[in-house]
Coordinates of C-alpha atoms in Angstrom, one line a residue:
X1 CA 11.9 -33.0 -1.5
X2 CA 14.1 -36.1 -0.7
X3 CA 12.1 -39.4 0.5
X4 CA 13.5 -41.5 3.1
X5 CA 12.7 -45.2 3.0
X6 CA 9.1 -46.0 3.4
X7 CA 7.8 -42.7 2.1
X8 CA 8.6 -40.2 4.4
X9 CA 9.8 -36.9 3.3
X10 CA 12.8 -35.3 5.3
X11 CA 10.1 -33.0 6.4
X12 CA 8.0 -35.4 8.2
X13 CA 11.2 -37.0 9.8
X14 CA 12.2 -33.9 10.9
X15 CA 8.8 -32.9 12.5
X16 CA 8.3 -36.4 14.0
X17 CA 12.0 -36.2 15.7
X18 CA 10.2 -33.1 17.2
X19 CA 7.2 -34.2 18.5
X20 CA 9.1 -37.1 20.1
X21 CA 11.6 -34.9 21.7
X22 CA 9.1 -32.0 22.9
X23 CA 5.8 -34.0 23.6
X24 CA 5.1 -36.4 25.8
X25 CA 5.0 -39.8 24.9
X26 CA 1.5 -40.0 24.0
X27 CA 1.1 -36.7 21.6
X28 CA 4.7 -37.9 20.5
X29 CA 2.8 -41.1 19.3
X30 CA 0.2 -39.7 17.7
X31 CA 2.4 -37.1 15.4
X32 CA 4.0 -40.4 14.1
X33 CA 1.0 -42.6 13.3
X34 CA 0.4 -43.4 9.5
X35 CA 2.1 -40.2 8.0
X36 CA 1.8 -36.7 10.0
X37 CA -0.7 -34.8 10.7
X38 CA 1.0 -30.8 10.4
X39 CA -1.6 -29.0 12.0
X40 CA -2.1 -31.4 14.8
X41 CA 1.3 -31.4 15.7
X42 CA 1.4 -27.2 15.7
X43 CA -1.5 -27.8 17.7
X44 CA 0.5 -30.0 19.9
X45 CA 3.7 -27.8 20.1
X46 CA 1.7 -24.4 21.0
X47 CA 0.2 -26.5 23.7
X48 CA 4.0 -27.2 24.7
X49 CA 5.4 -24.0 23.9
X50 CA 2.6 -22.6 26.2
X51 CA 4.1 -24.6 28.8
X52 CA 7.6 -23.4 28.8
X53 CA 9.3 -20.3 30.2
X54 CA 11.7 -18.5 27.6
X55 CA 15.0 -19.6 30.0
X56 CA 13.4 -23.8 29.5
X57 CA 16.3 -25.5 27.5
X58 CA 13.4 -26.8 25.1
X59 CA 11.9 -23.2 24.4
X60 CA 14.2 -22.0 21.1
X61 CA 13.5 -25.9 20.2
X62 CA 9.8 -25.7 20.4
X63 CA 9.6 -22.2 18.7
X64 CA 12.5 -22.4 16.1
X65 CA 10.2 -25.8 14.9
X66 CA 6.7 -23.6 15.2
X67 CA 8.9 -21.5 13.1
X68 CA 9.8 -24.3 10.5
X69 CA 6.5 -26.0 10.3
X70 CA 4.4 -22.5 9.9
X71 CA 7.1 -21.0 6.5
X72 CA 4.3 -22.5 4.1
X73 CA 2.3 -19.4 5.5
X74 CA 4.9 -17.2 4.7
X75 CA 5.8 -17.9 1.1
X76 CA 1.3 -18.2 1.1
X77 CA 1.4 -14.6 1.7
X78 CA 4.9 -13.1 -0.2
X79 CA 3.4 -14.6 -3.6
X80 CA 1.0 -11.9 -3.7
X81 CA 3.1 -9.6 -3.5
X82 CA 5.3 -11.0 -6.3
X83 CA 4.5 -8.4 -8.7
X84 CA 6.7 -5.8 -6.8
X85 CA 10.5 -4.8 -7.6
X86 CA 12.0 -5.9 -4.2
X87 CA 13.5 -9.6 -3.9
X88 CA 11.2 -12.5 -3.2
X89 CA 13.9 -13.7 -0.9
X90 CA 13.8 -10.4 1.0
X91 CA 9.5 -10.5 1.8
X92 CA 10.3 -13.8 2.7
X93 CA 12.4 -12.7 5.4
X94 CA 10.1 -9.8 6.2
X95 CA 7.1 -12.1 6.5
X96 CA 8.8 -14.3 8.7
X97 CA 9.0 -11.6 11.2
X98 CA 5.1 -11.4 11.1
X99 CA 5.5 -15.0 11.8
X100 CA 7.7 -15.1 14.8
X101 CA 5.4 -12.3 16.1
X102 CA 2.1 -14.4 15.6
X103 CA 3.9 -17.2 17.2
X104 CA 4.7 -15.4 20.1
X105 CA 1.3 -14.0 20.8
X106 CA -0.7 -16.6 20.1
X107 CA -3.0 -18.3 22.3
X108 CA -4.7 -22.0 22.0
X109 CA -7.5 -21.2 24.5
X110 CA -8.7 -18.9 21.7
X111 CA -10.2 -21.5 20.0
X112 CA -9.0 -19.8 16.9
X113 CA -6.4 -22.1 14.1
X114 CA -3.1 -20.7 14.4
X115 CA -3.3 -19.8 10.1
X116 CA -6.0 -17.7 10.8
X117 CA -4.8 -15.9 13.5
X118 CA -1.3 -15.4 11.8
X119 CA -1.8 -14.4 8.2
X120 CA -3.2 -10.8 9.0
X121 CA 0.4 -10.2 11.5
X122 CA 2.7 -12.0 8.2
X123 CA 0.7 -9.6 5.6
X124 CA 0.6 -6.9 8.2
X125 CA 4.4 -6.8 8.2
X126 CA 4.9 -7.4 4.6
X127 CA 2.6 -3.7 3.3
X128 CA 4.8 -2.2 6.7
X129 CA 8.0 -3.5 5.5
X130 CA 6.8 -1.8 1.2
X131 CA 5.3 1.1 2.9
X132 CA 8.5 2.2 4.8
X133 CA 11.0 1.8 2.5
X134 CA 9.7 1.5 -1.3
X135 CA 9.2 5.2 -1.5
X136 CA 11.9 6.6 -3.9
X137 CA 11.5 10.0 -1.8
X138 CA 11.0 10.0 1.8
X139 CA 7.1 11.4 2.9
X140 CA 5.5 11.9 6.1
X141 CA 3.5 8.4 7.4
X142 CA 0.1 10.8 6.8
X143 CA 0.5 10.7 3.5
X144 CA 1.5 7.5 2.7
X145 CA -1.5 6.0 4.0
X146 CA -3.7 8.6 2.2
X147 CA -2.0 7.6 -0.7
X148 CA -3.0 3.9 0.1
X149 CA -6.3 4.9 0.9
X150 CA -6.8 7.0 -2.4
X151 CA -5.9 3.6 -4.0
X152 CA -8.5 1.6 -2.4
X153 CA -11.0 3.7 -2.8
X154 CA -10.7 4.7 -6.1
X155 CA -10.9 1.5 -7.6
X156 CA -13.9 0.6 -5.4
X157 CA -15.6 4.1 -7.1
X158 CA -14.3 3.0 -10.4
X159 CA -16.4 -0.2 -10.2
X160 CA -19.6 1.5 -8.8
X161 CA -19.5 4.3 -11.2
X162 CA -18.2 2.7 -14.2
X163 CA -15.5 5.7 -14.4
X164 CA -12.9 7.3 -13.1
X165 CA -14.3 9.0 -9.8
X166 CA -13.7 12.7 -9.4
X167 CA -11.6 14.5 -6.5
X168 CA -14.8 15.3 -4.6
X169 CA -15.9 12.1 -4.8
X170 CA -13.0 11.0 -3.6
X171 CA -12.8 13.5 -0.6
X172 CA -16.4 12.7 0.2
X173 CA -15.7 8.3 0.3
X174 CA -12.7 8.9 2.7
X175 CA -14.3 12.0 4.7
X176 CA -11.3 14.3 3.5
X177 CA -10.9 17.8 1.7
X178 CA -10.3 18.1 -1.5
X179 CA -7.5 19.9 -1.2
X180 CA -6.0 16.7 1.0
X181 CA -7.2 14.3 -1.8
X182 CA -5.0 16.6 -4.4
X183 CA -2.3 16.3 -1.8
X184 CA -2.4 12.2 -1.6
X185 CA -2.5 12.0 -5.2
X186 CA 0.0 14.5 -6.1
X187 CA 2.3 12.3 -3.5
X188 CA 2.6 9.4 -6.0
X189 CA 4.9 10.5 -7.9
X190 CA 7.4 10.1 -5.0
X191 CA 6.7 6.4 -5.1
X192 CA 8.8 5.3 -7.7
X193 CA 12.2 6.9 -9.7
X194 CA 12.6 6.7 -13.2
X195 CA 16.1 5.1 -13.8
X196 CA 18.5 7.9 -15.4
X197 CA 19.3 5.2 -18.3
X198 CA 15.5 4.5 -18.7
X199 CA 13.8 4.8 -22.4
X200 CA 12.5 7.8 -23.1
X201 CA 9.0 8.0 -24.4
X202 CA 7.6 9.6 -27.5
X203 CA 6.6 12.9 -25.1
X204 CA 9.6 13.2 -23.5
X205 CA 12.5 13.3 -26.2
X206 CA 15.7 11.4 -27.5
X207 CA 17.7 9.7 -25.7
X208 CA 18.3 8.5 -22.0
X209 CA 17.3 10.7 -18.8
X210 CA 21.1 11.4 -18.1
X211 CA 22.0 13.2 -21.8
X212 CA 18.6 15.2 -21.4
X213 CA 19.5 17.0 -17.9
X214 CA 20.3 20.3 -17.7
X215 CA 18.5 20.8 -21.1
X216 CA 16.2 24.0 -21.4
X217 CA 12.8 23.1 -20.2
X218 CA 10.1 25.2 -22.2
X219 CA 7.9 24.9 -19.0
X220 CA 9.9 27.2 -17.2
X221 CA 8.0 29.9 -18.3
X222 CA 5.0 28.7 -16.6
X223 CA 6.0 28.5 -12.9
X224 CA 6.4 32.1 -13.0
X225 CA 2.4 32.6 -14.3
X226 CA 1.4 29.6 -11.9
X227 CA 3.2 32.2 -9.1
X228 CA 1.4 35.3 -10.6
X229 CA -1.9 33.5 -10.6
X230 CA -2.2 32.1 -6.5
X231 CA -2.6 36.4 -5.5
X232 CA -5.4 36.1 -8.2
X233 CA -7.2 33.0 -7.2
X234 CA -7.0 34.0 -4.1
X235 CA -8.9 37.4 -4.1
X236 CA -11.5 35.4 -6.7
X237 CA -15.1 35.0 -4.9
X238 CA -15.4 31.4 -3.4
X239 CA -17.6 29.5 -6.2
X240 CA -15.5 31.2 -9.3
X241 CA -12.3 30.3 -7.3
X242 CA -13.7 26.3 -6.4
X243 CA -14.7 25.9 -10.1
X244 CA -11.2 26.5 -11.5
X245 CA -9.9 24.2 -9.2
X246 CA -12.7 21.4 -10.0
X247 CA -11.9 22.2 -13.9
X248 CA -8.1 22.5 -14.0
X249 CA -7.1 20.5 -10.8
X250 CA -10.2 18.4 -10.3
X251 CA -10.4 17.3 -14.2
X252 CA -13.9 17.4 -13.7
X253 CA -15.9 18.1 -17.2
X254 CA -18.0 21.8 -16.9
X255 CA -21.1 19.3 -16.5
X256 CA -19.8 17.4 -13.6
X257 CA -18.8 20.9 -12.0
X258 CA -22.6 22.2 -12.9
X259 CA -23.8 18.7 -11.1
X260 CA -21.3 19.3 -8.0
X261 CA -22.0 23.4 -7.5
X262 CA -25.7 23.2 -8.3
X263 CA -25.8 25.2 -11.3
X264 CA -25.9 24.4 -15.1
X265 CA -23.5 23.3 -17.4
X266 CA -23.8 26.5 -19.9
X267 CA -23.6 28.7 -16.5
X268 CA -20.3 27.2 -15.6
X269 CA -19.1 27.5 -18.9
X270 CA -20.3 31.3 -18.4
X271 CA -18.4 31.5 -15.4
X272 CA -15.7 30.0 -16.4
X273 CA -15.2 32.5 -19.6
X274 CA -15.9 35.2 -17.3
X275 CA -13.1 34.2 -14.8
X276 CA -10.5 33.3 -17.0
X277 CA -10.4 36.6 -18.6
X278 CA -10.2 38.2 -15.4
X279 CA -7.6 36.5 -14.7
X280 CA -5.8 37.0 -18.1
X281 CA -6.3 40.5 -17.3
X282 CA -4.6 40.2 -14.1
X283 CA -1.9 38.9 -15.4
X284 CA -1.0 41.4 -18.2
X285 CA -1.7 43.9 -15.9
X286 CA 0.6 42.7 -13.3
X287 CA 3.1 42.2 -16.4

């Protein structure tokens, strides 16, 4: 930043030229003395902006300066979100809004230091501003926050269990169904878009996502079983019909299934033989 003569950045000159215009002449004086004091003079100018009615020709002054003198916060809080795809320039912005908000609704009386108070509205409005509109497809506001939620807690079971925790202990942490954990976590995939130029992985072929469209997809087959098969879940008796979903949609191992039902790990292996080839049957019947 550019130093005026005697040591002062543009900042402080700019800050001091506020007090002295806003304050009166004692707080004025005191901004000034032996290089500034930022937070004292945001102290100073919340007591004056508290002061002032929104039609006062100082008003825009005093906030467009709170404004000025508070960015630091800002740019604080977008850098943790630096990771993400959007522009650093375009958080910034969205942060500020947080900012102009905090400004607005704070209160000195509180006894509480205007960083404190604001940080929670500036982060607040950044996740808002990545939660509405850095989903690829567009899902209902429920799920995005499960989704966020799933997140959260899943990493907090990961550390406590030393593994990956399983769909009911997931349901169980946030006080959800299983099925509505399945649900959240199925919704990911709506996050982000794969570009149609991207690399392809080993698993998924040759060549970019555009020259693979419209190519024959050997999975086909399958929706028409996974159709065939909800008539047969359905009319299978409750445990049979919860331990396929624990083994096949949970990815819960037959001993962590024995440990959730009840039962042991060779009688879920028993059932699970047992209800697999009724519904194989069911199937080739139906065929």
């Amino acid at each position: 930043m550019a130093e005026l003569e005697g040591g002062s950045s543009v900042s402080d000159a700019l800050f001091t030229g506020a007090a002295q215009r806003v304050l009166p002449a004692p707080r004025a004086a005191a901004a000034g003395e032996d290089g500034l004091d930022t937070r004292t003079l945001s102290r100073a100018l919340f007591l004056r902006f508290a002061e002032l009615s929104s039609g006062h020709p100082d008003y825009a002054y005093v906030r467009n300066t709170l404004i000025e003198l508070n960015l630091p916060l800002v740019r604080y809080a977008a850098a943790r979100f630096r990771s993400r795809n959007e522009p650093m320039e375009d958080i910034v912005q969205v942060g500020t809004i947080g900012l102009i908000k905090a400004i607005d609704r704070f209160d000195n009386d509180r006894g509480v230091e205007f960083p404190t108070f604001a940080m929670p509205t500036i982060i607040g409005e950044i996740k808002r501003f990545f939660r509405d509109t850095s989903w690829s497809v567009r899902v209902p506001r429920r799920l995005q926050e499960l989704r966020l939620a799933l997140t959260k807690a899943g990493d907090e079971l990961s550390q406590r269990l030393d593994r990956s925790p399983t769909v009911a202990e997931l349901a169980h942490c946030l006080g959800v169904t299983e099925e509505e954990v399945v649900e959240g976590l199925a919704v990911g995939n709506a996050y982000t878009a794969s570009s149609l130029d991207s690399t392809p992985t080993e698993e998924d072929g040759d060549g970019p996502l555009a020259e693979r469209l419209g190519y024959e997809d050997a999975a086909m087959e399958g929706v028409e079983y996974r159709e065939s098969l909800k008539p047969l879940l359905a009319r299978l008796p409750a445990r049979e019909r919860r331990i396929i979903m624990l083994r096949f949609f949970g990815n819960m191992t037959q001993s962590q299934i024995g440990d959730e039902i009840g039962i042991s790990q060779m009688h879920v292996s028993r059932l699970l033989t047992r209800t697999l080839a009724t519904l194989r049957e069911g199937l080739i019947s139906e065929g």
